[in-house]
Tab-separated table of C-alpha atoms in Angstrom:
chain	number	residue	atom	x	y	z
A	10	UNK	CA	25.456	102.466	122.078
A	11	UNK	CA	26.358	102.457	125.782
A	12	UNK	CA	24.181	105.530	126.517
A	13	UNK	CA	21.183	103.730	125.086
A	14	UNK	CA	21.393	100.554	127.170
A	15	UNK	CA	18.858	99.843	129.905
A	16	UNK	CA	20.999	97.288	131.701
A	17	UNK	CA	24.461	95.767	131.726
A	18	UNK	CA	25.230	92.540	133.580
A	19	UNK	CA	28.889	91.698	134.111
A	20	UNK	CA	29.953	88.195	135.024
A	21	UNK	CA	33.267	86.467	135.601
A	22	UNK	CA	31.554	83.361	134.256
A	23	UNK	CA	28.864	83.450	131.573
A	24	UNK	CA	27.463	80.653	129.400
A	25	UNK	CA	27.148	82.185	125.946
A	26	UNK	CA	27.174	80.834	122.415
A	27	UNK	CA	31.000	80.949	122.640
A	28	UNK	CA	31.047	78.648	125.669
A	29	UNK	CA	31.769	79.637	129.241
A	30	UNK	CA	33.517	83.006	129.186
A	31	UNK	CA	34.018	86.170	131.212
A	32	UNK	CA	31.802	88.840	129.745
A	33	UNK	CA	29.189	91.578	129.807
A	34	UNK	CA	25.647	91.538	128.446
A	35	UNK	CA	23.890	94.702	127.269
A	36	UNK	CA	20.101	94.845	127.339
A	37	UNK	CA	17.710	97.256	125.640
A	38	UNK	CA	13.936	96.931	125.623
A	39	UNK	CA	14.083	93.473	127.163
A	40	UNK	CA	16.378	92.069	124.459
A	41	UNK	CA	20.063	91.312	124.386
A	42	UNK	CA	21.763	93.863	122.130
A	43	UNK	CA	25.398	93.212	123.039
A	44	UNK	CA	27.485	90.313	124.335
A	45	UNK	CA	31.033	91.565	124.874
A	46	UNK	CA	34.222	90.712	126.771
A	47	UNK	CA	34.272	91.977	130.343
A	48	UNK	CA	36.858	94.623	129.469
A	49	UNK	CA	34.782	96.086	126.621
A	50	UNK	CA	33.472	98.963	128.719
A	51	UNK	CA	29.746	98.358	128.217
A	52	UNK	CA	27.843	100.640	130.563
A	53	UNK	CA	24.281	101.656	131.332
A	54	UNK	CA	22.292	103.532	133.946
A	55	UNK	CA	21.838	100.159	135.632
A	56	UNK	CA	24.857	97.869	136.007
A	57	UNK	CA	24.765	94.538	137.833
A	58	UNK	CA	28.009	92.835	138.854
A	59	UNK	CA	27.642	89.143	139.627
A	60	UNK	CA	29.543	87.639	142.542
A	61	UNK	CA	32.646	85.615	141.809
A	62	UNK	CA	30.849	82.332	142.585
A	63	UNK	CA	27.900	83.093	140.287
A	64	UNK	CA	27.426	82.113	136.651
A	65	UNK	CA	25.136	83.955	134.236
A	66	UNK	CA	23.228	81.258	132.363
A	67	UNK	CA	20.406	81.448	129.837
A	68	UNK	CA	17.034	81.015	131.484
A	69	UNK	CA	15.841	77.419	131.428
A	70	UNK	CA	13.148	76.552	128.879
A	71	UNK	CA	11.054	73.706	130.273
A	72	UNK	CA	9.110	72.417	127.307
A	73	UNK	CA	7.276	69.673	129.209
A	74	UNK	CA	5.106	70.987	132.041
A	75	UNK	CA	1.608	69.971	133.152
A	76	UNK	CA	-0.028	73.051	134.676
A	77	UNK	CA	-3.500	71.399	134.819
A	78	UNK	CA	-5.319	74.736	134.799
A	79	UNK	CA	-8.305	75.056	134.315
A	80	UNK	CA	-10.212	72.019	135.560
A	81	UNK	CA	-7.658	70.477	137.916
A	82	UNK	CA	-6.268	73.657	139.420
A	83	UNK	CA	-6.060	71.951	142.817
A	84	UNK	CA	-3.257	69.834	141.289
A	85	UNK	CA	-1.354	72.883	140.031
A	86	UNK	CA	-2.139	76.262	138.485
A	87	UNK	CA	-0.441	78.933	136.427
A	88	UNK	CA	0.349	81.070	139.473
A	89	UNK	CA	1.946	78.285	141.521
A	90	UNK	CA	3.668	76.621	138.559
A	91	UNK	CA	5.246	79.806	137.256
A	92	UNK	CA	6.358	80.894	140.741
A	93	UNK	CA	8.090	77.537	141.101
A	94	UNK	CA	9.601	77.913	137.641
A	95	UNK	CA	11.009	81.344	138.435
A	96	UNK	CA	12.469	80.105	141.710
A	97	UNK	CA	14.258	77.365	139.770
A	98	UNK	CA	15.824	79.488	137.027
A	99	UNK	CA	13.116	78.653	134.482
A	100	UNK	CA	12.038	81.628	132.371
A	101	UNK	CA	9.784	79.799	129.894
A	102	UNK	CA	7.439	76.853	130.230
A	103	UNK	CA	5.424	75.113	127.527
A	104	UNK	CA	2.205	73.673	128.916
A	105	UNK	CA	0.984	70.206	127.963
A	106	UNK	CA	-2.569	69.765	126.606
A	107	UNK	CA	-3.578	67.551	129.562
A	108	UNK	CA	-4.453	67.244	132.480
A	109	UNK	CA	-6.520	70.391	132.279
A	110	UNK	CA	-10.256	70.228	131.593
A	111	UNK	CA	-10.917	70.648	128.754
A	112	UNK	CA	-7.692	69.398	127.182
A	113	UNK	CA	-6.138	71.649	124.540
A	114	UNK	CA	-7.520	69.762	121.554
A	115	UNK	CA	-9.378	72.545	119.764
A	116	UNK	CA	-9.204	76.308	119.415
A	117	UNK	CA	-11.815	77.039	122.073
A	118	UNK	CA	-9.859	75.057	124.668
A	119	UNK	CA	-6.644	76.842	123.710
A	120	UNK	CA	-8.366	80.214	123.999
A	121	UNK	CA	-9.686	79.249	127.420
A	122	UNK	CA	-6.249	78.261	128.668
A	123	UNK	CA	-4.745	81.487	127.418
A	124	UNK	CA	-7.478	83.487	129.155
A	125	UNK	CA	-6.875	81.636	132.416
A	126	UNK	CA	-3.148	82.328	132.284
A	127	UNK	CA	-3.262	85.834	130.776
A	128	UNK	CA	-6.725	87.209	131.464
A	129	UNK	CA	-5.405	90.770	131.414
A	130	UNK	CA	-2.982	92.954	133.357
A	131	UNK	CA	-4.997	92.609	136.549
A	132	UNK	CA	-5.724	88.902	136.126
A	133	UNK	CA	-2.474	87.553	134.684
A	134	UNK	CA	-1.097	84.639	136.701
A	135	UNK	CA	2.159	83.967	134.821
A	136	UNK	CA	5.465	84.930	136.429
A	137	UNK	CA	7.386	83.499	133.454
A	138	UNK	CA	6.600	83.272	129.742
A	139	UNK	CA	4.241	80.483	128.710
A	140	UNK	CA	3.668	78.636	125.456
A	141	UNK	CA	1.241	75.802	124.742
A	142	UNK	CA	1.162	72.393	123.092
A	143	UNK	CA	-1.969	71.145	121.366
A	144	UNK	CA	-3.355	67.640	121.628
A	145	UNK	CA	-3.888	64.937	119.006
A	146	UNK	CA	-6.709	62.594	119.986
A	147	UNK	CA	-9.149	60.409	118.035
A	148	UNK	CA	-11.439	62.532	115.892
A	149	UNK	CA	-9.694	65.905	116.121
A	150	UNK	CA	-7.633	65.790	112.919
A	151	UNK	CA	-9.750	68.677	111.486
A	152	UNK	CA	-8.686	70.843	114.461
A	153	UNK	CA	-4.933	70.385	114.062
A	154	UNK	CA	-4.226	72.907	111.320
A	155	UNK	CA	-6.269	75.571	113.127
A	156	UNK	CA	-4.331	75.023	116.339
A	157	UNK	CA	-1.056	75.162	114.400
A	158	UNK	CA	-2.074	78.472	112.845
A	159	UNK	CA	-2.934	79.746	116.332
A	160	UNK	CA	0.695	79.215	117.341
A	161	UNK	CA	0.882	76.021	119.396
A	162	UNK	CA	4.338	74.459	119.490
A	163	UNK	CA	3.087	71.116	118.217
A	164	UNK	CA	0.790	68.253	119.162
A	165	UNK	CA	0.993	65.620	121.862
A	166	UNK	CA	-0.479	62.152	121.612
A	167	UNK	CA	-0.510	58.949	123.649
A	168	UNK	CA	-0.329	55.395	122.344
A	169	UNK	CA	-1.985	53.996	125.498
A	170	UNK	CA	-4.392	55.308	128.116
A	171	UNK	CA	-3.161	58.709	129.258
A	172	UNK	CA	-4.414	58.411	132.814
A	173	UNK	CA	-7.369	60.738	132.168
A	174	UNK	CA	-10.382	59.711	130.115
A	175	UNK	CA	-10.805	63.066	128.325
A	176	UNK	CA	-7.470	62.605	126.513
A	177	UNK	CA	-7.754	59.202	124.767
A	178	UNK	CA	-4.904	57.521	122.888
A	179	UNK	CA	-4.375	57.044	119.174
A	180	UNK	CA	-4.336	53.568	117.660
A	181	UNK	CA	-1.873	52.924	114.792
A	182	UNK	CA	-4.376	53.947	112.099
A	183	UNK	CA	-5.295	57.152	113.931
A	184	UNK	CA	-1.598	57.875	114.525
A	185	UNK	CA	-0.943	57.759	110.798
A	186	UNK	CA	-3.925	60.000	110.037
A	187	UNK	CA	-2.664	62.574	112.530
A	188	UNK	CA	0.899	62.404	111.240
A	189	UNK	CA	-0.147	62.828	107.628
A	190	UNK	CA	-2.134	65.929	108.533
A	191	UNK	CA	0.591	67.391	110.770
A	192	UNK	CA	3.250	66.624	108.181
A	193	UNK	CA	1.215	68.410	105.508
A	194	UNK	CA	1.725	71.765	107.257
A	195	UNK	CA	5.211	71.144	108.636
A	196	UNK	CA	4.091	70.602	112.214
A	197	UNK	CA	5.537	68.492	115.011
A	198	UNK	CA	4.019	65.478	116.791
A	199	UNK	CA	5.331	64.647	120.266
A	200	UNK	CA	4.575	61.133	121.489
A	201	UNK	CA	4.171	59.365	124.811
A	202	UNK	CA	5.652	56.164	123.435
A	203	UNK	CA	4.564	53.072	125.343
A	204	UNK	CA	2.789	50.180	123.630
A	205	UNK	CA	-0.676	49.546	125.063
A	206	UNK	CA	-0.812	45.839	124.169
A	207	UNK	CA	2.505	45.101	125.893
A	208	UNK	CA	1.441	46.836	129.086
A	209	UNK	CA	-1.987	45.203	129.079
A	210	UNK	CA	-0.241	41.803	129.123
A	211	UNK	CA	2.400	42.724	131.702
A	212	UNK	CA	2.069	41.817	135.404
A	213	UNK	CA	-0.268	44.054	137.400
A	214	UNK	CA	1.259	46.964	139.309
A	215	UNK	CA	-0.702	46.662	142.565
A	216	UNK	CA	0.976	46.699	145.952
A	217	UNK	CA	3.805	48.513	147.624
A	218	UNK	CA	6.904	47.008	146.004
A	219	UNK	CA	8.607	49.121	143.356
A	220	UNK	CA	10.002	46.137	141.457
A	221	UNK	CA	6.443	44.938	140.819
A	222	UNK	CA	5.499	48.343	139.432
A	223	UNK	CA	8.638	48.317	137.256
A	224	UNK	CA	7.661	44.949	135.772
A	225	UNK	CA	4.243	46.401	134.906
A	226	UNK	CA	5.856	48.924	132.493
A	227	UNK	CA	8.474	46.786	130.666
A	228	UNK	CA	11.188	48.123	128.402
A	229	UNK	CA	9.601	46.360	125.425
A	230	UNK	CA	6.623	48.694	125.684
A	231	UNK	CA	8.880	51.654	124.881
A	232	UNK	CA	10.836	49.811	122.221
A	233	UNK	CA	7.744	48.706	120.291
A	234	UNK	CA	6.101	52.112	120.505
A	235	UNK	CA	9.224	53.949	119.335
A	236	UNK	CA	9.555	51.493	116.441
A	237	UNK	CA	5.962	52.243	115.409
A	238	UNK	CA	6.503	56.000	115.538
A	239	UNK	CA	9.675	55.702	113.457
A	240	UNK	CA	7.906	53.524	110.875
A	241	UNK	CA	4.988	55.942	110.463
A	242	UNK	CA	7.283	58.974	110.432
A	243	UNK	CA	9.313	57.345	107.678
A	244	UNK	CA	6.154	56.847	105.600
A	245	UNK	CA	4.602	60.255	106.214
A	246	UNK	CA	7.627	62.551	106.541
A	247	UNK	CA	6.134	64.069	109.687
A	248	UNK	CA	8.527	65.513	112.274
A	249	UNK	CA	8.267	63.549	115.517
A	250	UNK	CA	9.637	63.743	119.035
A	251	UNK	CA	9.784	61.008	121.677
A	252	UNK	CA	8.820	62.219	125.121
A	253	UNK	CA	10.460	61.258	128.442
A	254	UNK	CA	12.724	58.425	127.273
A	255	UNK	CA	13.258	56.121	130.243
A	256	UNK	CA	14.632	53.004	128.547
A	257	UNK	CA	18.110	53.019	127.051
A	258	UNK	CA	16.981	50.189	124.773
A	259	UNK	CA	15.472	52.744	122.367
A	260	UNK	CA	18.677	54.741	121.853
A	261	UNK	CA	20.027	52.684	118.968
A	262	UNK	CA	16.692	52.768	117.134
A	263	UNK	CA	16.590	56.557	117.513
A	264	UNK	CA	20.158	56.922	116.262
A	265	UNK	CA	19.561	54.605	113.294
A	266	UNK	CA	16.364	56.403	112.290
A	267	UNK	CA	18.134	59.732	112.407
A	268	UNK	CA	20.971	58.394	110.242
A	269	UNK	CA	18.320	57.269	107.754
A	270	UNK	CA	16.921	60.791	107.548
A	271	UNK	CA	13.859	60.434	109.775
A	272	UNK	CA	13.134	63.798	111.415
A	273	UNK	CA	13.077	62.548	114.996
A	274	UNK	CA	14.247	64.007	118.299
A	275	UNK	CA	13.983	62.787	121.883
A	276	UNK	CA	14.119	63.980	125.466
A	277	UNK	CA	14.722	62.544	128.895
A	278	UNK	CA	14.010	63.897	132.369
A	279	UNK	CA	15.895	64.701	135.572
A	280	UNK	CA	14.338	61.819	137.496
A	281	UNK	CA	15.577	59.249	134.979
A	282	UNK	CA	19.063	60.773	135.231
A	283	UNK	CA	19.043	60.949	139.035
A	284	UNK	CA	17.265	58.012	140.629
A	285	UNK	CA	17.654	54.246	140.263
A	286	UNK	CA	14.982	51.573	140.681
A	287	UNK	CA	17.124	49.600	143.135
A	288	UNK	CA	17.190	52.540	145.538
A	289	UNK	CA	13.434	53.256	145.650
A	290	UNK	CA	11.921	52.093	148.948
A	291	UNK	CA	8.784	50.013	149.043
A	292	UNK	CA	5.701	52.209	149.287
A	293	UNK	CA	7.531	55.363	148.129
A	294	UNK	CA	4.874	56.380	145.619
A	295	UNK	CA	6.328	59.885	145.226
A	296	UNK	CA	8.721	58.163	142.790
A	297	UNK	CA	5.959	56.766	140.572
A	298	UNK	CA	5.975	58.031	136.995
A	299	UNK	CA	5.188	56.554	133.596
A	300	UNK	CA	7.316	55.334	131.995
A	301	UNK	CA	9.094	54.294	135.194
A	302	UNK	CA	12.470	55.052	136.709
A	303	UNK	CA	14.686	52.111	135.744
A	304	UNK	CA	17.902	50.539	136.980
A	305	UNK	CA	21.220	52.297	137.662
A	306	UNK	CA	22.864	50.713	134.619
A	307	UNK	CA	20.048	52.055	132.457
A	308	UNK	CA	20.483	55.520	134.006
A	309	UNK	CA	24.145	55.586	133.012
A	310	UNK	CA	23.263	54.586	129.460
A	311	UNK	CA	20.834	57.515	129.278
A	312	UNK	CA	23.703	59.802	130.268
A	313	UNK	CA	25.722	58.315	127.418
A	314	UNK	CA	22.774	59.008	125.114
A	315	UNK	CA	23.048	62.667	126.065
A	316	UNK	CA	26.812	62.625	125.619
A	317	UNK	CA	26.469	61.157	122.140
A	318	UNK	CA	23.630	63.486	121.124
A	319	UNK	CA	21.023	60.762	120.636
A	320	UNK	CA	18.983	62.401	123.379
A	321	UNK	CA	18.589	66.069	122.536
A	322	UNK	CA	17.295	67.687	125.695
A	323	UNK	CA	16.298	67.382	129.345
A	324	UNK	CA	12.867	68.621	130.499
A	325	UNK	CA	11.105	67.961	133.779
A	326	UNK	CA	7.744	66.447	132.768
A	327	UNK	CA	6.450	68.222	135.872
A	328	UNK	CA	3.257	66.207	136.454
A	329	UNK	CA	1.811	67.082	139.864
A	330	UNK	CA	-1.328	65.978	141.630
A	331	UNK	CA	-2.882	66.392	145.036
A	332	UNK	CA	-1.174	64.425	147.802
A	333	UNK	CA	-4.088	62.010	148.234
A	334	UNK	CA	-3.791	60.886	144.589
A	335	UNK	CA	-0.199	59.795	145.255
A	336	UNK	CA	-1.548	57.205	147.753
A	337	UNK	CA	1.091	58.156	150.278
A	338	UNK	CA	-0.962	56.600	153.069
A	339	UNK	CA	-1.126	53.129	151.517
A	340	UNK	CA	2.019	53.165	149.403
A	341	UNK	CA	0.181	51.303	146.649
A	342	UNK	CA	1.945	51.830	143.311
A	343	UNK	CA	-1.019	50.393	141.471
A	344	UNK	CA	-3.403	53.190	142.414
A	345	UNK	CA	-1.019	56.156	142.924
A	346	UNK	CA	-0.990	58.947	140.334
A	347	UNK	CA	2.011	58.587	138.026
A	348	UNK	CA	3.845	61.882	137.935
A	349	UNK	CA	6.828	63.634	139.500
A	350	UNK	CA	6.921	67.259	140.652
A	351	UNK	CA	10.272	68.878	139.926
A	352	UNK	CA	9.726	72.124	138.013
A	353	UNK	CA	11.562	74.194	140.649
A	354	UNK	CA	14.383	71.641	140.987
A	355	UNK	CA	15.249	70.569	137.443
A	356	UNK	CA	18.319	72.739	136.862
A	357	UNK	CA	19.962	71.842	140.157
A	358	UNK	CA	19.052	68.161	139.871
A	359	UNK	CA	20.583	67.856	136.408
A	360	UNK	CA	23.689	69.850	137.355
A	361	UNK	CA	24.239	67.661	140.433
A	362	UNK	CA	24.420	64.512	138.322
A	363	UNK	CA	26.030	66.086	135.242
A	364	UNK	CA	29.084	67.486	137.032
A	365	UNK	CA	29.667	64.112	138.703
A	366	UNK	CA	30.040	62.651	135.195
A	367	UNK	CA	32.370	65.305	133.825
A	368	UNK	CA	29.859	67.481	132.004
A	369	UNK	CA	30.032	71.294	132.000
A	370	UNK	CA	27.470	74.036	132.473
A	371	UNK	CA	27.593	74.595	128.716
A	372	UNK	CA	26.200	71.064	128.271
A	373	UNK	CA	23.424	71.706	130.773
A	374	UNK	CA	22.501	74.980	129.037
A	375	UNK	CA	22.360	73.206	125.680
A	376	UNK	CA	20.098	70.445	127.018
A	377	UNK	CA	17.829	72.609	129.173
A	378	UNK	CA	17.689	75.982	127.396
A	379	UNK	CA	18.850	76.018	123.795
A	380	UNK	CA	17.475	72.680	122.566
A	381	UNK	CA	14.022	72.910	124.220
A	382	UNK	CA	13.562	76.459	122.912
A	383	UNK	CA	14.262	75.413	119.362
A	384	UNK	CA	12.196	72.254	119.753
A	385	UNK	CA	9.162	74.260	120.889
A	386	UNK	CA	9.548	76.892	118.176
A	387	UNK	CA	10.631	79.723	120.479
A	388	UNK	CA	13.301	81.403	118.404
A	389	UNK	CA	14.077	84.245	120.848
A	390	UNK	CA	14.639	81.998	123.850
A	391	UNK	CA	17.295	79.711	125.280
A	392	UNK	CA	20.594	81.492	124.542
A	393	UNK	CA	22.649	84.437	125.700
A	394	UNK	CA	22.997	85.887	122.225
A	395	UNK	CA	22.265	89.162	120.470
A	396	UNK	CA	18.618	89.398	119.458
A	397	UNK	CA	17.382	86.981	122.111
A	398	UNK	CA	15.224	87.853	125.081
A	399	UNK	CA	17.240	88.912	128.139
A	400	UNK	CA	16.224	85.817	130.136
A	401	UNK	CA	18.842	84.706	132.667
A	402	UNK	CA	19.420	82.408	135.608
A	403	UNK	CA	22.042	83.592	138.093
A	404	UNK	CA	23.399	80.241	139.223
A	405	UNK	CA	25.894	79.376	141.967
A	406	UNK	CA	27.122	75.970	140.794
A	407	UNK	CA	29.347	75.226	143.779
A	408	UNK	CA	26.722	76.082	146.385
A	409	UNK	CA	24.298	73.400	147.553
A	410	UNK	CA	21.020	72.931	149.417
A	411	UNK	CA	18.851	70.208	150.913
A	412	UNK	CA	15.429	69.949	149.275
A	413	UNK	CA	12.576	70.686	151.661
A	414	UNK	CA	9.106	70.370	150.153
A	415	UNK	CA	7.861	73.024	152.557
A	416	UNK	CA	9.999	75.633	150.777
A	417	UNK	CA	8.884	74.760	147.232
A	418	UNK	CA	6.304	76.801	145.344
A	419	UNK	CA	4.554	73.811	143.757
A	420	UNK	CA	0.931	73.740	144.896
A	421	UNK	CA	1.288	70.275	146.445
A	422	UNK	CA	4.239	69.411	148.656
A	423	UNK	CA	5.121	66.020	147.188
A	424	UNK	CA	8.418	65.228	145.454
A	425	UNK	CA	10.902	62.340	145.596
A	426	UNK	CA	13.684	64.931	145.871
A	427	UNK	CA	12.653	65.789	149.447
A	428	UNK	CA	15.686	65.469	151.739
A	429	UNK	CA	18.155	65.134	148.851
A	430	UNK	CA	21.212	67.403	148.677
A	431	UNK	CA	21.485	69.136	145.309
A	432	UNK	CA	24.370	71.132	143.887
A	433	UNK	CA	23.742	74.529	142.337
A	434	UNK	CA	21.600	77.281	143.797
A	435	UNK	CA	19.498	79.636	141.667
A	436	UNK	CA	19.994	83.054	143.264
A	437	UNK	CA	18.082	85.192	140.761
A	438	UNK	CA	15.962	84.735	137.660
A	439	UNK	CA	15.607	87.532	135.079
A	440	UNK	CA	12.864	87.807	132.470
A	441	UNK	CA	13.392	90.202	129.548
A	442	UNK	CA	15.883	92.271	131.527
A	443	UNK	CA	13.953	92.454	134.800
A	444	UNK	CA	14.624	90.412	137.912
A	445	UNK	CA	11.557	88.329	138.723
A	446	UNK	CA	9.902	89.122	142.042
A	447	UNK	CA	7.404	86.362	142.801
A	448	UNK	CA	5.764	88.558	145.434
A	449	UNK	CA	5.034	91.323	142.899
A	450	UNK	CA	2.702	91.441	139.900
A	451	UNK	CA	3.324	88.698	137.307
A	452	UNK	CA	5.160	89.828	134.158
A	453	UNK	CA	5.055	86.673	132.032
A	454	UNK	CA	3.859	86.810	128.441
A	455	UNK	CA	2.076	84.491	126.052
A	456	UNK	CA	4.406	82.800	123.555
A	457	UNK	CA	3.583	81.363	120.165
A	458	UNK	CA	5.649	79.265	117.794
A	459	UNK	CA	7.953	81.470	115.702
A	460	UNK	CA	10.938	79.342	114.687
A	461	UNK	CA	11.843	78.221	111.184
A	462	UNK	CA	9.920	75.008	110.526
A	463	UNK	CA	11.834	71.773	110.256
A	464	UNK	CA	14.898	72.767	112.286
A	465	UNK	CA	16.286	70.213	114.720
A	466	UNK	CA	17.348	71.210	118.221
């Protein structure tokens, strides 16, 4: 077999399905065909030896990214987003159905997005592989099965205003209609779970103080919305997933529902695991996101949710906008766009906080590669294992860097991580056995859902 290999990568430290080990990976035709001990003698015409301080990790699968292209390409675009992804060790992104125009709520919109990202060899913009979520909005139940058959990973919905008028929320009756349809073909509904009524009756968010903004998005809004999703999932049998959990109050409800047999999973994000409400300065609207960053005690409980397996994965919810929409000049949390840019920084941000709490790189790989790949239906992604795509991040976990927005590849230089020291440097990113060069022609491919239906991450 050795004479047939295209590539062998040897590493003193490698995160494989057997844990962190010393080993060699053999690649043929862009796929992993061998994972062997370092002394096995795997060889190829091309052999790469990692440095002693480098770890070979599976490429990150970020299953929650807003590319915004077409329609709001000035916020982000496939070229800038996938460059940033590659620079951060991310080899696969799954694009959300908003905030592009049109949103991905029917087959024509999906086709348009795919053409924008992969117009052809000369027009392709994607430096990493890209999959797509569909949208569930009022009135598009007849479109859902068609989108599912076209290979979307699942369907996103909101239970309150999404922030953009072209992607309206579902009320409880519409939620059940969508879940019955999605459940009928074994699909997945992913939910922005905040209760509209609770937020409508909360204090207004205007002004420059973060604590006022925090009070405008109370914990009860998440708790009530998650309870509704669980109730409807129990009735319909539809698989559901709770997006960007910010409140630890929902963890027990998630755990109880799962014990009762409800097919429910949940994610959280690097910013909820990193920042604390008490530390956010007045007027620092780069930190604004919905649901909001909460208190330090809540942050630690989210880490326990990961430790206990109630939270399945960590994804960035990269939700960029132009700098003017963040209201940086006025510092008004009431009018600033709610979204955090972190696609290039997610792996390092999570590792920085995870290692401080005694977690290992194997945990990070499970949360950020293996579980999101399975969640999004990407069976060949997320693991260093035979038969999987040869997607790798070469990661130096003991190195560090200070975040400078001027060096990031996001289209708009706004992030709350600016000036923060992060542990773990991504030195190379490999896609299907080739090192990504973000100055060369893009080599990313379109992905469609291929996993066995009904499997939990």
